[in-house]
Amino acid sequence: MHSSDLHDPFSLTVVSSHHTSEGLVSYLRCACGAWEMRTAHLVATATPAHARSITAID
């Protein structure tokens, strides 16, 4: 899977979520080791340590 692709929602586990002045922010971890940070307007992904890159998808 390419790092800019969204991960299968069924393989994601919610690690943390909280409300901010901009709305709900959720941090999710994929079974493959990648992380996603989701808000109402943004999804950002971070790949495992061996491929250190961060991608934001608007």
Tab-separated table of C-alpha atoms in Angstrom:
chain	number	residue	atom	x	y	z
A	1	MET	CA	0.000	0.000	0.000
A	2	HIS	CA	1.347	3.421	-0.887
A	3	SER	CA	1.678	5.816	2.065
A	4	SER	CA	-0.775	8.320	0.536
A	5	ASP	CA	-3.523	5.674	0.246
A	6	LEU	CA	-6.104	5.550	2.995
A	7	HIS	CA	-6.033	2.343	4.975
A	8	ASP	CA	-8.874	-0.127	5.309
A	9	PRO	CA	-11.094	1.296	8.087
A	10	PHE	CA	-11.576	-2.220	9.486
A	11	SER	CA	-7.820	-2.612	10.020
A	12	LEU	CA	-7.558	0.644	12.021
A	13	THR	CA	-7.630	0.810	15.802
A	14	VAL	CA	-8.492	4.069	17.575
A	15	VAL	CA	-5.609	4.791	19.940
A	16	SER	CA	-6.771	8.205	21.132
A	17	SER	CA	-9.375	10.844	20.362
A	18	HIS	CA	-10.246	14.192	21.873
A	19	HIS	CA	-12.236	17.337	21.168
A	20	THR	CA	-10.494	20.564	20.221
A	21	SER	CA	-11.813	23.981	19.271
A	22	GLU	CA	-11.801	22.720	15.663
A	23	GLY	CA	-13.707	19.505	16.406
A	24	LEU	CA	-12.866	15.871	17.075
A	25	VAL	CA	-9.291	14.676	16.459
A	26	SER	CA	-8.642	10.926	16.302
A	27	TYR	CA	-5.351	9.030	16.189
A	28	LEU	CA	-5.620	5.580	14.621
A	29	ARG	CA	-3.102	2.802	14.029
A	30	CYS	CA	-3.262	0.376	11.101
A	31	ALA	CA	-2.375	-3.307	11.394
A	32	CYS	CA	0.543	-2.619	8.993
A	33	GLY	CA	2.077	-0.166	11.522
A	34	ALA	CA	1.075	3.109	9.851
A	35	TRP	CA	-0.646	5.876	11.823
A	36	GLU	CA	-3.505	8.144	10.748
A	37	MET	CA	-4.635	11.384	12.336
A	38	ARG	CA	-8.176	12.326	11.343
A	39	THR	CA	-10.221	15.489	11.764
A	40	ALA	CA	-13.409	16.594	10.038
A	41	HIS	CA	-11.306	18.261	7.309
A	42	LEU	CA	-8.015	16.362	7.183
A	43	VAL	CA	-6.529	12.867	7.124
A	44	ALA	CA	-2.777	12.662	7.720
A	45	THR	CA	-0.805	9.420	7.511
A	46	ALA	CA	2.604	8.432	8.851
A	47	THR	CA	4.334	5.278	7.679
A	48	PRO	CA	6.337	2.917	9.916
A	49	ALA	CA	9.804	3.992	11.069
A	50	HIS	CA	11.658	2.364	8.158
A	51	ALA	CA	9.996	4.813	5.722
A	52	ARG	CA	9.794	8.090	7.628
A	53	SER	CA	7.365	10.279	5.713
A	54	ILE	CA	4.207	12.143	6.608
A	55	THR	CA	1.471	12.784	4.062
A	56	ALA	CA	-1.598	14.977	4.493
A	57	ILE	CA	-4.659	14.312	2.367
A	58	ASP	CA	-7.136	17.205	2.166
